[in-house]
């Protein structure tokens, strides 16, 4: 079991520096806090991928492979969640939302 874990870390570690979001996070941490923090970030990403991949080894993969309807439901839920995240990001960056978020300066009544 330990050999599988070490082998997975050996593969997942280099994958975090392949162009993509993980590489951006690692690069940012390296520039901001140094190579030690970047290495800890790589370890955290690898651990996260290991945790994420664990359900795939179990019954979830078999259940989704056996039931096309369940697989379609999971895909639709995932797509809906991505649409929700995209809409939320658009609403947060909309100019009117930013203007509403800024507090108005109190007006001075009665000053010349």
Coordinates of C-alpha atoms in Angstrom, one line a residue:
X1 CA 0.0 0.0 0.0
X2 CA 2.9 2.4 0.8
X3 CA 4.4 1.7 -2.6
X4 CA 1.2 2.7 -4.3
X5 CA 1.1 5.9 -2.3
X6 CA 4.7 6.8 -3.1
X7 CA 4.1 6.0 -6.8
X8 CA 1.0 8.2 -6.8
X9 CA 2.8 11.1 -5.2
X10 CA 5.6 10.6 -7.8
X11 CA 3.1 11.1 -10.6
X12 CA 0.9 13.7 -9.0
X13 CA 3.8 15.9 -7.9
X14 CA 5.1 16.7 -11.4
X15 CA 1.5 17.0 -12.7
X16 CA 1.1 20.1 -10.5
X17 CA 3.7 22.0 -12.6
X18 CA 2.1 21.1 -15.9
X19 CA 0.4 24.3 -17.3
X20 CA -3.0 24.8 -15.7
X21 CA -4.5 26.2 -12.5
X22 CA -2.2 24.1 -10.2
X23 CA 0.8 25.5 -11.9
X24 CA -0.5 29.1 -11.4
X25 CA -1.0 28.5 -7.7
X26 CA 2.5 26.9 -7.3
X27 CA 4.1 29.7 -9.3
X28 CA 2.4 32.4 -7.2
X29 CA 3.4 30.7 -4.0
X30 CA 7.0 30.4 -5.2
X31 CA 7.1 34.1 -6.1
X32 CA 5.4 35.4 -3.0
X33 CA 6.7 33.1 -0.3
X34 CA 9.7 31.2 -1.7
X35 CA 10.5 27.7 -2.9
X36 CA 9.8 26.1 0.4
X37 CA 6.2 27.3 0.4
X38 CA 5.8 26.3 -3.2
X39 CA 7.0 22.7 -2.4
X40 CA 4.4 22.6 0.5
X41 CA 1.8 23.7 -2.0
X42 CA 2.7 20.9 -4.4
X43 CA 2.4 18.5 -1.5
X44 CA -1.1 19.9 -0.6
X45 CA -2.3 19.6 -4.2
X46 CA -1.0 16.1 -4.5
X47 CA -2.8 15.1 -1.2
X48 CA -6.0 16.7 -2.5
X49 CA -5.8 14.7 -5.7
X50 CA -5.2 11.5 -3.8
X51 CA -8.3 12.3 -1.6
X52 CA -10.3 13.2 -4.7
X53 CA -9.3 10.0 -6.5
X54 CA -10.2 7.7 -3.6
X55 CA -13.9 7.4 -4.4
X56 CA -13.0 6.4 -8.0
X57 CA -11.4 3.3 -6.7
X58 CA -14.6 2.3 -4.8
X59 CA -18.1 1.6 -5.7
X60 CA -18.9 5.0 -7.1
X61 CA -17.1 4.3 -10.4
X62 CA -18.9 0.9 -10.7
X63 CA -22.3 2.5 -10.0
X64 CA -21.8 5.2 -12.5
X65 CA -20.6 2.8 -15.2
X66 CA -23.5 0.4 -14.6
X67 CA -26.2 3.1 -14.7
X68 CA -26.2 5.6 -17.6
X69 CA -29.0 7.5 -16.0
X70 CA -27.0 8.1 -12.8
X71 CA -24.0 9.1 -14.8
X72 CA -26.1 11.6 -16.8
X73 CA -27.5 13.0 -13.5
X74 CA -24.1 13.5 -12.1
X75 CA -23.0 15.2 -15.3
X76 CA -26.0 17.5 -15.3
X77 CA -25.5 18.4 -11.6
X78 CA -21.8 19.2 -12.3
X79 CA -22.8 21.3 -15.3
X80 CA -25.4 23.2 -13.3
X81 CA -22.9 23.9 -10.6
X82 CA -20.4 25.3 -13.1
X83 CA -23.1 27.5 -14.5
X84 CA -23.9 28.7 -11.0
X85 CA -20.2 29.5 -10.3
X86 CA -19.9 31.3 -13.6
X87 CA -23.0 33.4 -13.0
X88 CA -21.8 34.2 -9.4
X89 CA -18.5 35.3 -10.8
X90 CA -20.1 37.5 -13.4
X91 CA -22.4 39.1 -10.9
X92 CA -19.6 39.9 -8.5
X93 CA -17.6 41.6 -11.2
X94 CA -20.5 43.5 -12.7
X95 CA -19.9 47.3 -12.6
X96 CA -23.3 48.0 -10.9
X97 CA -22.6 45.3 -8.2
X98 CA -19.3 47.0 -7.5
X99 CA -20.9 50.4 -7.3
X100 CA -23.5 49.1 -4.8
X101 CA -20.9 47.5 -2.7
X102 CA -19.0 50.8 -2.1
X103 CA -20.4 52.8 0.8
X104 CA -21.6 56.3 -0.1
X105 CA -19.8 59.2 1.6
X106 CA -22.1 61.0 4.0
X107 CA -23.3 64.3 2.6
X108 CA -22.7 67.4 4.7
X109 CA -26.0 69.1 5.1
X110 CA -25.9 72.8 6.0
X111 CA -22.3 73.5 5.1
X112 CA -21.7 76.4 2.7

